[in-house]
Short mmCIF file of C-alpha atoms in Angstrom, two decimals:
data_model
loop_
_atom_site.label_atom_id
_atom_site.label_comp_id
_atom_site.label_asym_id
_atom_site.label_seq_id
_atom_site.Cartn_x
_atom_site.Cartn_y
_atom_site.Cartn_z
CA MET A 9 6.22 39.63 7.17
CA GLN A 10 7.32 37.08 9.75
CA LEU A 11 6.30 33.44 9.51
CA ALA A 12 6.62 31.40 12.68
CA VAL A 13 6.60 27.63 12.46
CA TRP A 14 6.59 25.05 15.26
CA VAL A 15 8.36 21.82 14.37
CA VAL A 16 8.26 18.69 16.53
CA TYR A 17 10.65 15.87 15.64
CA PRO A 18 9.22 12.54 16.88
CA CYS A 19 12.54 10.89 17.69
CA THR A 20 13.50 8.31 20.27
CA ILE A 21 15.98 10.81 21.67
CA PRO A 22 14.37 13.44 23.94
CA VAL A 23 11.72 15.36 22.03
CA PHE A 24 12.75 18.88 21.17
CA ILE A 25 10.88 21.81 19.66
CA ILE A 26 12.40 24.31 17.29
CA TRP A 27 11.10 27.84 16.80
CA ILE A 28 11.86 29.24 13.39
CA THR A 29 11.19 32.79 12.24
CA CYS A 30 11.38 33.30 8.49
CA LEU A 31 11.52 36.72 6.84
CA LEU A 32 9.38 36.64 3.71
CA ASP A 33 8.63 39.18 1.01
CA ASP A 34 5.03 40.29 1.58
CA SER A 35 4.36 40.02 -2.14
CA VAL A 36 5.09 36.29 -2.16
CA ALA A 37 2.07 35.28 -0.11
CA SER A 38 -0.50 36.89 -2.40
CA LEU A 39 0.86 35.65 -5.73
CA VAL A 40 -0.52 32.73 -7.72
CA TYR A 41 2.19 30.19 -8.59
CA LYS A 42 2.21 27.17 -10.89
CA TYR A 43 2.06 23.91 -9.02
CA THR A 44 2.16 20.27 -10.01
CA ALA A 45 0.62 17.17 -8.48
CA VAL A 46 1.72 13.60 -9.13
CA PRO A 47 -1.52 11.60 -9.61
CA PRO A 48 -2.12 8.27 -7.83
CA SER A 49 -2.04 6.44 -11.17
CA PRO A 50 0.20 7.10 -14.21
CA ASN A 51 -2.77 6.38 -16.48
CA PRO A 52 -4.79 9.61 -16.82
CA LYS A 53 -7.81 7.63 -18.07
CA SER A 54 -7.99 5.27 -15.08
CA LYS A 55 -10.90 5.57 -12.66
CA LEU A 56 -8.45 6.51 -9.91
CA SER A 57 -6.95 9.33 -11.98
CA GLN A 58 -10.36 10.61 -13.04
CA ALA A 59 -11.53 10.72 -9.42
CA PHE A 60 -8.31 12.52 -8.51
CA ARG A 61 -8.86 15.10 -11.26
CA ILE A 62 -12.38 15.89 -10.02
CA GLU A 63 -11.05 16.21 -6.47
CA LEU A 64 -8.26 18.53 -7.64
CA GLU A 65 -10.62 20.74 -9.66
CA ASN A 66 -12.77 21.22 -6.55
CA LEU A 67 -9.77 22.36 -4.48
CA VAL A 68 -7.72 24.65 -6.73
CA ASP A 69 -8.24 27.80 -8.76
CA ALA A 70 -7.61 26.19 -12.15
CA VAL A 71 -6.29 22.90 -13.56
CA GLN A 72 -4.16 23.97 -16.51
CA ARG A 73 -3.20 20.59 -17.85
CA PHE A 74 -3.51 16.88 -17.06
CA ASP A 75 -0.85 14.53 -18.44
CA GLU A 76 0.49 11.08 -17.76
CA GLY A 77 2.19 11.42 -14.41
CA ARG A 78 1.45 15.10 -13.79
CA ALA A 79 -1.37 17.58 -13.17
CA TRP A 80 -0.58 21.30 -13.56
CA PHE A 81 -2.62 23.80 -11.61
CA ASP A 82 -2.76 27.24 -10.02
CA ILE A 83 -3.74 27.98 -6.45
CA SER A 84 -3.37 31.00 -4.20
CA THR A 85 -0.66 30.43 -1.61
CA PRO A 86 -2.78 30.75 1.59
CA THR A 87 -5.00 27.85 0.48
CA ILE A 88 -2.20 25.30 -0.01
CA ILE A 89 -3.24 23.71 3.28
CA LYS A 90 -6.37 22.40 1.53
CA LEU A 91 -4.22 20.08 -0.55
CA HIS A 92 -3.25 17.86 2.39
CA SER A 93 -6.39 15.79 1.77
CA LEU A 94 -5.74 15.33 -1.95
CA ASN A 95 -5.23 11.76 -3.15
CA ALA A 96 -1.92 12.51 -4.86
CA ARG A 97 1.53 11.02 -4.54
CA SER A 98 3.01 14.47 -3.90
CA ILE A 99 2.42 18.20 -4.40
CA ARG A 100 5.19 20.36 -5.86
CA ILE A 101 5.82 23.97 -6.78
CA VAL A 102 7.55 24.97 -10.01
CA ALA A 103 10.75 26.55 -8.68
CA ALA A 104 12.41 27.30 -12.03
CA GLU A 105 11.64 26.76 -15.68
CA TYR A 106 13.00 27.12 -19.20
CA LEU A 107 10.22 26.86 -21.77
CA ALA A 108 12.02 27.49 -25.08
CA VAL A 109 14.27 24.50 -25.72
CA GLU A 110 14.95 24.27 -29.46
CA ALA A 111 14.49 20.98 -31.28
CA THR A 112 18.03 21.06 -32.69
CA SER A 113 21.30 21.99 -31.05
CA ASP A 114 24.98 22.01 -32.06
CA ASP A 115 26.01 22.50 -28.44
CA ASP A 116 28.41 19.73 -27.40
CA ASN A 117 27.56 20.35 -23.77
CA ILE A 118 23.85 21.02 -24.02
CA GLU A 119 23.11 19.69 -20.52
CA ASP A 120 25.44 22.26 -18.96
CA THR A 121 23.94 25.04 -21.10
CA LEU A 122 20.39 24.13 -20.08
CA ALA A 123 21.44 24.00 -16.42
CA SER A 124 22.85 27.54 -16.77
CA TYR A 125 19.54 28.75 -18.22
CA MET A 126 17.78 27.31 -15.17
CA LEU A 127 19.88 29.50 -12.86
CA ARG A 128 19.56 32.89 -14.53
CA ASN A 129 19.00 35.75 -12.06
CA SER A 130 15.22 35.68 -12.48
CA GLN A 131 15.15 31.92 -11.93
CA VAL A 132 17.28 32.19 -8.79
CA LYS A 133 14.68 34.62 -7.44
CA ASN A 134 11.94 32.15 -8.37
CA ILE A 135 13.71 29.39 -6.45
CA GLN A 136 14.00 31.65 -3.40
CA ASN A 137 10.30 32.49 -3.63
CA ALA A 138 9.46 28.79 -4.00
CA ILE A 139 11.32 28.11 -0.75
CA ALA A 140 9.21 30.80 0.93
CA ILE A 141 6.09 28.98 -0.28
CA TRP A 142 7.66 25.71 0.91
CA GLU A 143 7.75 27.21 4.41
CA GLN A 144 4.19 28.48 4.17
CA ALA A 145 3.11 24.93 3.31
CA GLY A 146 4.28 23.88 6.79
CA ASN A 147 7.88 22.93 6.04
CA SER A 148 10.85 24.04 8.12
CA PHE A 149 14.40 23.26 9.17
CA ALA A 150 16.56 24.08 12.17
CA GLU A 151 18.55 27.30 11.79
CA GLN A 152 21.74 25.58 12.96
CA GLU A 153 21.26 22.73 10.50
CA PRO A 154 23.38 22.77 7.31
CA ILE A 155 21.07 22.99 4.30
CA SER A 156 21.25 20.02 1.95
CA PHE A 157 19.43 19.25 -1.28
CA SER A 158 19.00 16.56 -3.89
CA ILE A 159 17.74 16.50 -7.46
CA THR A 160 16.15 13.60 -9.30
CA ALA A 161 15.52 13.86 -13.03
CA LYS A 162 13.26 12.33 -15.65
CA LYS A 163 13.00 12.88 -19.40
CA TRP A 164 9.65 12.18 -21.02
CA ASN A 165 9.55 10.76 -24.54
CA SER A 166 8.06 14.05 -25.75
CA PHE A 167 11.22 16.07 -24.98
CA VAL A 168 12.51 17.73 -28.17
CA LEU A 169 16.19 16.90 -27.61
CA SER A 170 16.50 13.12 -27.56
CA GLU A 171 20.29 13.33 -27.11
CA VAL A 172 20.01 15.07 -23.73
CA SER A 173 20.95 12.83 -20.83
CA PRO A 174 18.76 13.52 -17.76
CA SER A 175 21.43 12.12 -15.44
CA SER A 176 24.10 14.41 -16.94
CA MET A 177 21.83 17.41 -16.65
CA ARG A 178 20.99 16.48 -13.07
CA ARG A 179 24.69 16.39 -12.20
CA SER A 180 25.35 19.72 -13.91
CA LEU A 181 22.41 21.47 -12.25
CA THR A 182 23.31 19.97 -8.87
CA ASN A 183 26.84 21.37 -9.07
CA LYS A 184 25.64 24.81 -10.17
CA MET A 185 22.95 25.02 -7.47
CA ALA A 186 25.44 23.97 -4.78
CA ASP A 187 27.70 26.86 -5.83
CA THR A 188 24.89 29.40 -6.31
CA PHE A 189 23.12 28.80 -2.99
CA ASP A 190 26.05 27.43 -0.94
CA TRP A 191 24.07 24.27 -0.14
CA ASN A 192 25.41 20.78 0.56
CA VAL A 193 24.57 17.92 -1.77
CA ALA A 194 22.76 15.27 0.30
CA PRO A 195 24.55 11.90 0.37
CA ASN A 196 22.70 8.95 -1.15
CA GLY A 197 20.20 7.51 1.29
CA GLU A 198 19.96 10.69 3.37
CA ALA A 199 16.79 12.79 3.32
CA PRO A 200 17.74 16.30 2.10
CA THR A 201 16.41 19.60 3.41
CA PHE A 202 15.08 20.43 -0.06
CA LYS A 203 13.98 17.75 -2.51
CA PHE A 204 13.89 18.86 -6.15
CA HIS A 205 12.80 17.02 -9.29
CA LEU A 206 13.91 17.96 -12.80
CA LEU A 207 11.35 17.23 -15.52
CA LEU A 208 12.18 17.42 -19.24
CA PHE A 209 9.19 17.30 -21.60
CA GLU A 210 8.26 18.78 -25.00
CA SER A 211 10.28 22.05 -25.22
CA SER A 212 10.37 22.63 -21.46
CA VAL A 213 12.70 22.03 -18.55
CA ILE A 214 10.95 22.31 -15.19
CA LEU A 215 12.49 22.24 -11.72
CA GLU A 216 9.96 21.18 -9.07
CA LEU A 217 10.34 21.56 -5.30
CA VAL A 218 8.41 19.00 -3.23
CA LEU A 219 6.00 20.73 -0.82
CA LEU A 220 3.76 17.91 0.40
CA ASP A 221 4.48 14.20 0.34
CA ARG A 222 3.18 10.95 1.76
CA PRO A 223 4.76 10.21 5.16
CA THR A 224 5.74 6.78 3.82
CA LYS A 225 6.56 5.47 0.36
CA THR A 226 3.15 4.26 -0.78
CA PHE A 227 3.79 3.02 -4.31
CA GLU A 228 6.87 1.40 -5.84
CA LEU A 229 9.33 -0.41 -3.57
CA PRO A 230 13.08 -0.66 -4.22
CA LYS A 231 12.84 -4.47 -3.93
CA PRO A 232 9.40 -5.27 -5.33
CA GLY A 233 7.72 -8.53 -4.49
CA PHE A 234 3.97 -8.83 -4.45
CA LYS A 235 2.15 -5.81 -5.83
CA ARG A 236 1.02 -3.39 -3.16
CA VAL A 237 -2.65 -3.58 -4.10
CA GLU A 238 -2.62 -7.37 -3.63
CA SER A 239 -0.75 -6.94 -0.36
CA PHE A 240 -3.47 -4.49 0.70
CA ALA A 241 -6.23 -6.98 -0.13
CA LEU A 242 -4.55 -9.68 1.94
CA THR A 243 -3.74 -7.55 4.98
CA LYS A 244 -7.14 -5.82 4.91
CA SER A 245 -8.74 -9.25 5.28
CA ILE A 246 -7.27 -9.91 8.74
CA ASP A 247 -8.76 -6.72 10.25
CA ILE A 248 -5.62 -5.32 11.92
CA GLN A 249 -6.33 -3.31 15.08
CA PRO A 250 -4.16 -0.86 17.09
CA GLU A 251 -1.50 -2.63 19.18
CA ASP A 252 -2.08 -5.97 17.41
CA VAL A 253 0.99 -8.19 17.14
CA VAL A 254 1.23 -9.13 13.46
CA ILE A 255 3.77 -11.59 12.07
CA ASP A 256 4.76 -12.94 8.67
CA PRO A 257 6.73 -16.15 9.39
CA MET A 258 7.98 -16.36 5.78
CA CYS A 259 8.19 -12.66 4.98
CA GLY A 260 10.57 -12.72 2.01
CA LYS A 261 10.92 -9.12 0.81
CA GLY A 262 8.47 -7.96 3.46
CA THR A 263 5.85 -6.56 1.08
CA PHE A 264 2.87 -7.71 3.19
CA LEU A 265 4.26 -6.21 6.39
CA VAL A 266 5.36 -2.99 4.68
CA GLU A 267 1.87 -2.52 3.25
CA ALA A 268 0.17 -3.25 6.56
CA ALA A 269 2.49 -0.92 8.47
CA THR A 270 1.79 1.82 5.91
CA ILE A 271 -1.99 1.61 6.31
CA TRP A 272 -2.24 0.55 9.99
CA PRO A 273 0.93 1.95 11.62
CA SER A 274 -0.20 1.53 15.24
CA ALA A 275 0.13 -2.28 15.21
CA LYS A 276 3.40 -4.11 15.92
CA TYR A 277 4.98 -5.96 13.00
CA TYR A 278 7.54 -8.77 12.89
CA GLY A 279 9.00 -10.58 9.88
CA MET A 280 10.96 -13.83 9.84
CA ASP A 281 12.78 -15.73 7.14
CA THR A 282 15.59 -18.24 6.83
CA SER A 283 17.07 -16.38 3.84
CA LEU A 284 19.41 -13.54 4.77
CA ASP A 285 19.27 -12.27 1.18
CA GLN A 286 15.50 -11.96 1.37
CA LEU A 287 15.70 -10.22 4.73
CA GLN A 288 18.18 -7.73 3.27
CA ASN A 289 15.62 -7.00 0.55
CA ALA A 290 12.97 -6.59 3.24
CA LYS A 291 15.26 -4.23 5.17
CA GLU A 292 15.66 -2.00 2.10
CA ASN A 293 11.89 -1.89 1.56
CA ILE A 294 11.28 -1.04 5.22
CA GLU A 295 13.86 1.75 5.21
CA ALA A 296 12.51 3.18 1.94
CA THR A 297 8.98 3.38 3.34
CA ASN A 298 9.83 4.73 6.82
CA VAL A 299 7.68 2.07 8.51
CA ALA A 300 8.36 0.19 11.75
CA VAL A 301 8.86 -3.54 11.16
CA GLU A 302 11.21 -5.73 13.19
CA LEU A 303 13.04 -8.46 11.26
CA GLN A 304 14.12 -11.71 12.91
CA PRO A 305 16.73 -13.59 10.84
CA GLY A 306 17.24 -17.34 10.71
CA VAL A 307 13.76 -18.28 11.94
CA ASP A 308 12.17 -21.43 10.53
CA ALA A 309 8.44 -20.84 10.07
CA ARG A 310 7.80 -24.40 11.30
CA ASN A 311 9.50 -23.69 14.62
CA LEU A 312 8.72 -20.30 16.16
CA SER A 313 10.44 -21.23 19.41
CA ASP A 314 10.91 -17.62 20.53
CA TRP A 315 7.16 -17.05 20.41
CA LYS A 316 4.98 -18.21 23.28
CA ASP A 317 1.64 -19.95 22.91
CA SER A 318 -1.23 -17.56 22.06
CA SER A 319 1.09 -14.54 21.72
CA VAL A 320 0.16 -13.37 18.20
CA ASP A 321 -2.98 -11.51 17.11
CA LYS A 322 -2.65 -11.79 13.34
CA ILE A 323 -0.62 -13.84 10.89
CA VAL A 324 -0.21 -12.95 7.23
CA CYS A 325 1.77 -15.09 4.82
CA CYS A 326 2.18 -16.62 1.38
CA PRO A 327 3.47 -20.19 1.95
CA PRO A 328 5.58 -21.80 -0.78
CA PHE A 329 3.76 -23.33 -3.72
CA GLY A 330 4.47 -24.44 -7.26
CA ARG A 331 5.90 -27.55 -8.85
CA GLN A 332 9.00 -27.65 -6.67
CA PHE A 333 6.79 -28.00 -3.57
CA GLU A 334 4.04 -30.31 -4.91
CA LYS A 335 5.55 -33.51 -3.54
CA ASP A 336 6.05 -32.23 0.02
CA SER A 337 3.37 -29.55 0.21
CA ASP A 338 0.96 -31.59 2.37
CA ALA A 339 3.56 -32.25 5.08
CA LEU A 340 4.94 -28.71 4.88
CA TYR A 341 1.52 -27.11 5.21
CA GLU A 342 0.62 -29.31 8.17
CA ASP A 343 3.86 -28.39 9.97
CA LEU A 344 3.31 -24.70 9.29
CA MET A 345 -0.32 -24.64 10.38
CA ARG A 346 0.39 -26.64 13.55
CA GLU A 347 2.99 -24.09 14.67
CA TRP A 348 1.05 -21.02 13.57
CA SER A 349 -2.06 -22.25 15.37
CA ARG A 350 0.03 -22.64 18.53
CA VAL A 351 1.18 -19.01 18.61
CA LEU A 352 -2.14 -17.54 17.43
CA LYS A 353 -4.48 -16.16 20.06
CA ALA A 354 -7.96 -17.63 20.39
CA THR A 355 -9.38 -14.44 18.88
CA GLY A 356 -6.68 -14.24 16.23
CA ARG A 357 -6.94 -14.42 12.49
CA MET A 358 -4.71 -15.54 9.62
CA GLY A 359 -4.63 -14.30 6.04
CA ILE A 360 -3.04 -16.73 3.60
CA LEU A 361 -2.30 -16.00 -0.05
CA ILE A 362 -2.01 -19.24 -2.01
CA ASP A 363 -2.24 -20.52 -5.55
CA LYS A 364 -5.51 -22.09 -6.62
CA SER A 365 -4.06 -25.58 -7.16
CA ASN A 366 -2.91 -25.84 -3.53
CA VAL A 367 -6.09 -24.58 -1.84
CA GLN A 368 -7.44 -28.03 -0.99
CA SER A 369 -4.14 -29.18 0.51
CA MET A 370 -3.89 -26.02 2.62
CA MET A 371 -7.52 -26.24 3.79
CA GLU A 372 -6.95 -29.81 4.99
CA ALA A 373 -3.83 -28.72 6.90
CA ILE A 374 -5.79 -25.86 8.48
CA GLN A 375 -8.50 -28.22 9.66
CA LYS A 376 -5.94 -30.61 11.19
CA ALA A 377 -4.44 -27.65 13.12
CA ASN A 378 -7.76 -26.99 14.90
CA CYS A 379 -8.47 -23.93 12.76
CA HIS A 380 -11.20 -23.05 10.30
CA VAL A 381 -11.27 -21.36 6.90
CA ASP A 382 -13.90 -18.67 7.27
CA GLN A 383 -13.54 -17.37 3.72
CA CYS A 384 -12.01 -18.49 0.46
CA ARG A 385 -11.96 -15.62 -2.00
CA THR A 386 -13.63 -16.47 -5.30
CA PRO A 387 -13.19 -16.01 -8.09
CA SER A 388 -9.45 -16.47 -7.93
CA PHE A 389 -7.28 -13.68 -9.33
CA ARG A 390 -4.23 -13.61 -11.55
CA LEU A 391 -0.89 -13.43 -9.77
CA GLY A 392 1.81 -13.40 -12.42
CA ASN A 393 1.39 -16.65 -14.36
CA ILE A 394 -0.85 -18.38 -11.82
CA ARG A 395 -4.31 -18.06 -10.34
CA ALA A 396 -4.30 -17.28 -6.62
CA THR A 397 -6.77 -16.75 -3.81
CA ILE A 398 -6.95 -15.51 -0.23
CA LEU A 399 -7.95 -17.67 2.74
CA VAL A 400 -9.20 -16.00 5.92
CA VAL A 401 -8.60 -18.35 8.85
CA SER A 402 -9.74 -18.32 12.49
CA LYS A 403 -8.85 -20.52 15.43
CA LEU A 404 -11.40 -22.93 16.89
CA SER A 405 -12.20 -22.48 20.57
CA SER A 406 -10.78 -25.05 22.99
CA THR A 407 -13.85 -24.74 25.24
CA LYS A 408 -16.35 -25.82 22.60
CA SER A 409 -16.61 -29.01 20.64
CA VAL A 410 -15.47 -29.02 17.04
CA LYS A 411 -18.99 -30.02 16.03
CA GLU A 412 -20.45 -26.91 17.69
CA GLN A 413 -18.11 -24.69 15.71
CA GLN A 414 -18.44 -26.37 12.35
CA LYS A 415 -19.72 -24.06 9.65
CA GLU A 416 -19.44 -23.89 5.94
CA THR A 417 -16.53 -22.01 4.43
CA GLU A 418 -17.83 -18.95 2.62
CA PHE A 419 -16.79 -18.77 -1.01
CA GLY A 420 -17.09 -15.42 -2.77
CA PRO A 421 -15.86 -11.84 -2.34
CA LEU A 422 -13.97 -11.05 0.86
CA TRP A 423 -15.98 -9.70 3.79
CA TRP A 424 -14.81 -6.12 3.29
CA GLU A 425 -15.48 -6.28 -0.46
CA GLN A 426 -19.05 -7.28 0.36
CA GLU A 427 -19.42 -4.39 2.81
CA GLN A 428 -18.12 -1.88 0.26
CA GLN A 429 -20.35 -3.28 -2.46
CA THR A 430 -23.37 -2.88 -0.17
CA ASN A 431 -22.43 0.71 0.72
CA THR A 432 -21.31 2.00 -2.68
CA ASN A 433 -22.53 -0.54 -5.23
CA GLN A 434 -18.95 -1.00 -6.46
CA PRO A 435 -18.26 -4.51 -7.80
CA PRO A 436 -15.52 -6.52 -6.04
CA GLY A 437 -12.15 -6.91 -7.69
CA ARG A 438 -8.86 -5.13 -8.28
CA SER A 439 -10.50 -1.80 -9.18
CA LEU A 440 -12.24 -1.80 -5.81
CA TRP A 441 -9.02 -2.82 -4.02
CA THR A 442 -7.17 0.06 -5.69
CA ALA A 443 -9.86 2.60 -4.79
CA MET A 444 -10.11 1.44 -1.17
CA ARG A 445 -6.34 1.43 -0.80
CA ALA A 446 -6.18 4.99 -2.09
CA GLU A 447 -8.72 6.06 0.54
CA ALA A 448 -6.80 4.25 3.30
CA LEU A 449 -3.37 5.72 2.54
CA PRO A 450 -1.99 8.28 5.00
CA SER A 451 -2.67 11.89 4.06
CA LEU A 452 -0.11 14.20 2.50
CA VAL A 453 2.14 15.95 5.02
CA PRO A 454 4.73 18.72 4.70
CA TYR A 455 7.85 17.19 3.15
CA SER A 456 9.99 18.15 6.17
CA TYR A 457 7.70 16.10 8.44
CA LYS A 458 8.35 13.04 6.28
CA ARG A 459 12.05 13.86 6.56
CA SER A 460 11.78 13.99 10.36
CA ILE A 461 10.24 10.49 10.35
CA ALA A 462 13.22 9.21 8.37
CA LYS A 463 15.56 10.86 10.89
CA GLN A 464 13.64 9.29 13.76
CA LEU A 465 13.96 5.79 12.32
CA SER A 466 17.68 6.34 11.73
CA CYS A 467 17.99 7.17 15.45
CA GLU A 468 16.57 3.80 16.47
#
């Protein structure tokens, strides 16, 4: 059977289209294989995981097992396309397995022995068949392109051989697979043609091949700052629209902008900071998530001289707070708000994350800058060791008197929390934020499409 796949690489260099014809064994398409899905939450009892399990059961032939960090299921190959809508971190096929690891071993090189078991003749055939399924899931690569691969590895606490090193086994299996298949090992930081994951649990060693993945990294960041669910709550509050110019004048590690660019990729994002170390952290987070954010080094948030008046649609930021800023916070906040109000469009909006003890000082600075706090999120929420809140700020019109525009600041759930509560009867709070973020995340795509996005950004 011939499988033809069109692949379009969205790169800044001239767009090109590759036609690939793959010869597959007819028996492969009709078989039922074991697949795995990485749930949206590592806690199988969480509401998010339970909703995911129900969704999975409605899409596949059978859910065999549901563990922390993994769901095991069967599905007929032609229906893999259904899984693109699944709220999972990724979908994988079991490419090879060894299910009879003994609890004791005198082998001084057990990692190498296990790697050899994973590449027995029957397992090599399984890997080849898994690659055929990988192509049927919408993945592809250019015929003239050298094939590369990478393997990550994780050992669960339940694995029977505590002395086995997952990193040593990963290295051993990588070397053996490179020799067996004549593939190149992908350099660190480069997206490989095939992405494998080695999982060691109970008496089993499983080699997974990633079929479907999120187009951007949607969970952990290499340089974590604010949690992504809190970043979602803040950026959701400013109602980002396509083509909006969105800035974070004190972006730090860039977590707000990375989150916004993940959920609303059609806006334009810019981050500034005076700290080059922080901007390097932001750069790593941006590259890891394949999002488009421009960083501007050495910019003082109190003096955005490169930005014209009324040139920004949305501002999102967490200004400094804490004991080290208490003495000068009033003057600092006034300087910041005066400058941010200058660059903000009349129809613009700001989202400010701030600790509870500095809310009054910030609200006074906002008022002095001819702006208005439309919402102050209550109750406050825990942010590390402090209580924090979100302020939603708009700019007062220059054509109307301040008195005409005076209105009470609304204290309570954020506007979108209220809407969701009305529609679904879900109470506001972190559980709602998590559920709404999960719904807003980009859908799963063939892994090779995610890889093409990474290649596109490397071209820029």
